Short mmCIF file of C-alpha atoms in Angstrom, two decimals:
data_model
loop_
_atom_site.label_atom_id
_atom_site.label_comp_id
_atom_site.label_asym_id
_atom_site.label_seq_id
_atom_site.Cartn_x
_atom_site.Cartn_y
_atom_site.Cartn_z
CA UNK A 1 217.46 105.16 -177.99
CA UNK A 2 215.41 102.03 -178.18
CA UNK A 3 212.68 103.84 -176.29
CA UNK A 4 212.35 106.62 -178.81
CA UNK A 5 211.93 104.27 -181.71
CA UNK A 6 208.40 103.66 -183.07
CA UNK A 7 207.17 100.11 -183.49
CA UNK A 8 207.97 98.72 -186.89
CA UNK A 9 205.74 96.41 -188.94
CA UNK A 10 208.20 93.51 -188.47
CA UNK A 11 207.95 93.94 -184.67
CA UNK A 12 204.19 93.59 -184.76
CA UNK A 13 204.27 90.41 -186.88
CA UNK A 14 206.35 88.44 -184.35
CA UNK A 15 204.56 89.56 -181.24
CA UNK A 16 201.80 87.37 -179.91
CA UNK A 17 198.69 89.21 -178.80
CA UNK A 18 198.44 89.36 -174.99
CA UNK A 19 195.13 87.44 -174.85
CA UNK A 20 196.66 84.29 -176.39
CA UNK A 21 199.75 84.51 -174.21
CA UNK A 22 197.64 84.59 -171.06
CA UNK A 23 195.52 81.66 -172.21
CA UNK A 24 198.64 79.61 -173.00
CA UNK A 25 200.18 80.46 -169.64
CA UNK A 26 196.97 79.56 -167.77
CA UNK A 27 196.69 76.30 -169.71
CA UNK A 28 200.31 75.38 -168.99
CA UNK A 29 199.80 76.10 -165.28
CA UNK A 30 196.61 74.02 -165.21
CA UNK A 31 198.28 71.04 -166.86
CA UNK A 32 201.26 71.25 -164.53
CA UNK A 33 198.99 71.46 -161.46
CA UNK A 34 196.87 68.50 -162.61
CA UNK A 35 200.00 66.42 -163.24
CA UNK A 36 201.36 67.31 -159.81
CA UNK A 37 198.09 66.45 -158.06
CA UNK A 38 197.86 63.10 -159.85
CA UNK A 39 201.46 62.30 -159.01
CA UNK A 40 201.20 63.22 -155.33
CA UNK A 41 197.77 61.68 -154.63
CA UNK A 42 198.25 58.40 -152.77
CA UNK A 43 196.98 55.39 -154.65
CA UNK A 44 194.52 53.44 -152.52
CA UNK A 45 194.44 49.70 -152.95
CA UNK A 46 191.16 47.82 -152.94
CA UNK A 47 190.51 46.23 -149.62
CA UNK A 48 190.23 42.48 -149.90
CA UNK A 49 188.33 40.61 -147.23
CA UNK A 50 189.09 36.94 -146.76
CA UNK A 51 185.85 35.12 -146.00
CA UNK A 52 187.10 31.67 -146.84
CA UNK A 53 186.17 28.95 -144.41
CA UNK A 54 183.42 26.56 -143.37
CA UNK A 55 180.12 28.12 -142.26
CA UNK A 56 177.57 26.05 -140.31
CA UNK A 57 173.88 26.82 -140.52
CA UNK A 58 173.05 28.55 -137.24
CA UNK A 59 169.35 29.16 -137.84
CA UNK A 60 166.70 29.20 -140.51
CA UNK A 61 163.54 31.28 -140.84
CA UNK A 62 160.57 30.13 -142.88
CA UNK A 63 157.50 32.40 -142.94
CA UNK A 64 159.14 34.44 -140.15
CA UNK A 65 159.40 31.45 -137.81
CA UNK A 66 162.80 30.31 -136.58
CA UNK A 67 163.30 26.58 -137.08
CA UNK A 68 166.20 24.28 -136.24
CA UNK A 69 168.72 24.27 -139.04
CA UNK A 70 170.16 21.00 -140.27
CA UNK A 71 171.32 22.26 -143.65
CA UNK A 72 174.67 21.40 -145.18
CA UNK A 73 177.50 23.86 -144.48
CA UNK A 74 178.47 26.69 -146.79
CA UNK A 75 182.11 26.29 -147.77
CA UNK A 76 183.96 29.29 -149.18
CA UNK A 77 187.32 28.25 -150.58
CA UNK A 78 190.48 30.37 -150.85
CA UNK A 79 190.43 30.19 -154.66
CA UNK A 80 187.05 31.98 -154.95
CA UNK A 81 184.89 28.86 -155.30
CA UNK A 82 182.11 27.69 -152.98
CA UNK A 83 180.07 24.58 -152.18
CA UNK A 84 176.54 24.57 -150.78
CA UNK A 85 174.32 21.43 -150.76
CA UNK A 86 175.82 20.12 -153.97
CA UNK A 87 175.71 23.54 -155.63
CA UNK A 88 179.18 24.60 -156.72
CA UNK A 89 180.32 27.82 -158.29
CA UNK A 90 182.35 30.93 -157.63
CA UNK A 91 181.92 33.73 -155.13
CA UNK A 92 182.96 37.37 -155.05
CA UNK A 93 182.98 39.73 -152.07
CA UNK A 94 181.37 43.03 -153.02
CA UNK A 95 181.11 45.43 -150.08
CA UNK A 96 178.70 43.93 -147.54
CA UNK A 97 177.63 41.17 -149.91
CA UNK A 98 178.95 37.80 -151.03
CA UNK A 99 177.83 37.12 -154.60
CA UNK A 100 177.43 33.40 -155.29
CA UNK A 101 177.10 32.28 -158.90
CA UNK A 102 177.46 29.42 -161.33
CA UNK A 103 176.73 29.27 -165.05
CA UNK A 104 172.92 29.53 -164.52
CA UNK A 105 172.20 31.03 -161.10
CA UNK A 106 173.43 34.16 -159.38
CA UNK A 107 172.46 35.24 -155.87
CA UNK A 108 173.95 37.22 -153.05
CA UNK A 109 174.17 36.85 -149.29
CA UNK A 110 174.66 39.61 -146.76
CA UNK A 111 177.75 39.72 -144.55
CA UNK A 112 176.80 40.48 -140.95
CA UNK A 113 178.91 41.09 -137.84
CA UNK A 114 179.94 38.07 -135.81
CA UNK A 115 181.23 35.92 -138.68
CA UNK A 116 177.75 35.52 -140.17
CA UNK A 117 176.47 35.26 -143.73
CA UNK A 118 172.71 35.53 -144.30
CA UNK A 119 171.27 34.00 -147.47
CA UNK A 120 167.66 34.83 -148.41
CA UNK A 121 165.84 33.02 -151.19
CA UNK A 122 162.38 31.87 -152.24
CA UNK A 123 161.99 28.13 -151.82
CA UNK A 124 159.01 25.80 -152.06
CA UNK A 125 157.81 27.05 -148.65
CA UNK A 126 158.11 30.76 -149.50
CA UNK A 127 160.77 33.18 -148.28
CA UNK A 128 163.59 31.39 -146.49
CA UNK A 129 166.39 33.07 -144.56
CA UNK A 130 169.42 30.94 -143.74
CA UNK A 131 172.03 32.28 -141.30
CA UNK A 132 175.45 30.68 -141.66
CA UNK A 133 178.07 31.24 -138.99
CA UNK A 134 181.77 30.53 -138.91
CA UNK A 135 182.05 29.20 -135.40
CA UNK A 136 185.67 28.19 -135.26
CA UNK A 137 188.01 31.17 -135.54
CA UNK A 138 191.03 30.06 -137.51
CA UNK A 139 194.46 31.49 -136.90
CA UNK A 140 194.78 34.87 -138.58
CA UNK A 141 191.11 35.04 -139.53
CA UNK A 142 189.33 36.95 -136.80
CA UNK A 143 187.23 39.47 -138.73
CA UNK A 144 184.89 39.37 -141.68
CA UNK A 145 184.52 43.07 -142.31
#
């Protein structure tokens, strides 16, 4: 008998129009899917490269000419600090670069294969390129990148 009955006014007031019901259902599915994807996606940790050590100057280029290098070593400490010819500050590894900075100066040096760090700067003789190399492989430190 329920089939023969005509819709009453009270029945129409409690029913939600089909358009809103579909939107709510689609929204609920979207939120559930997004939550599931975020939960199941593996969290990747930032890769930290340990460059700490003592780097000897392997070569220097001034005006494109290679000259013997007698510069002081570049020392990168485990705590994120460095020393270079009396200049002290902190360093940060950022991709293929080592950013050296103190309270006034900030520069960066490129990390190259073979345990090398190349620092380019403008000195009193023009563009200078210093190549520092970690020659002694310490235990557990065999790769820079």
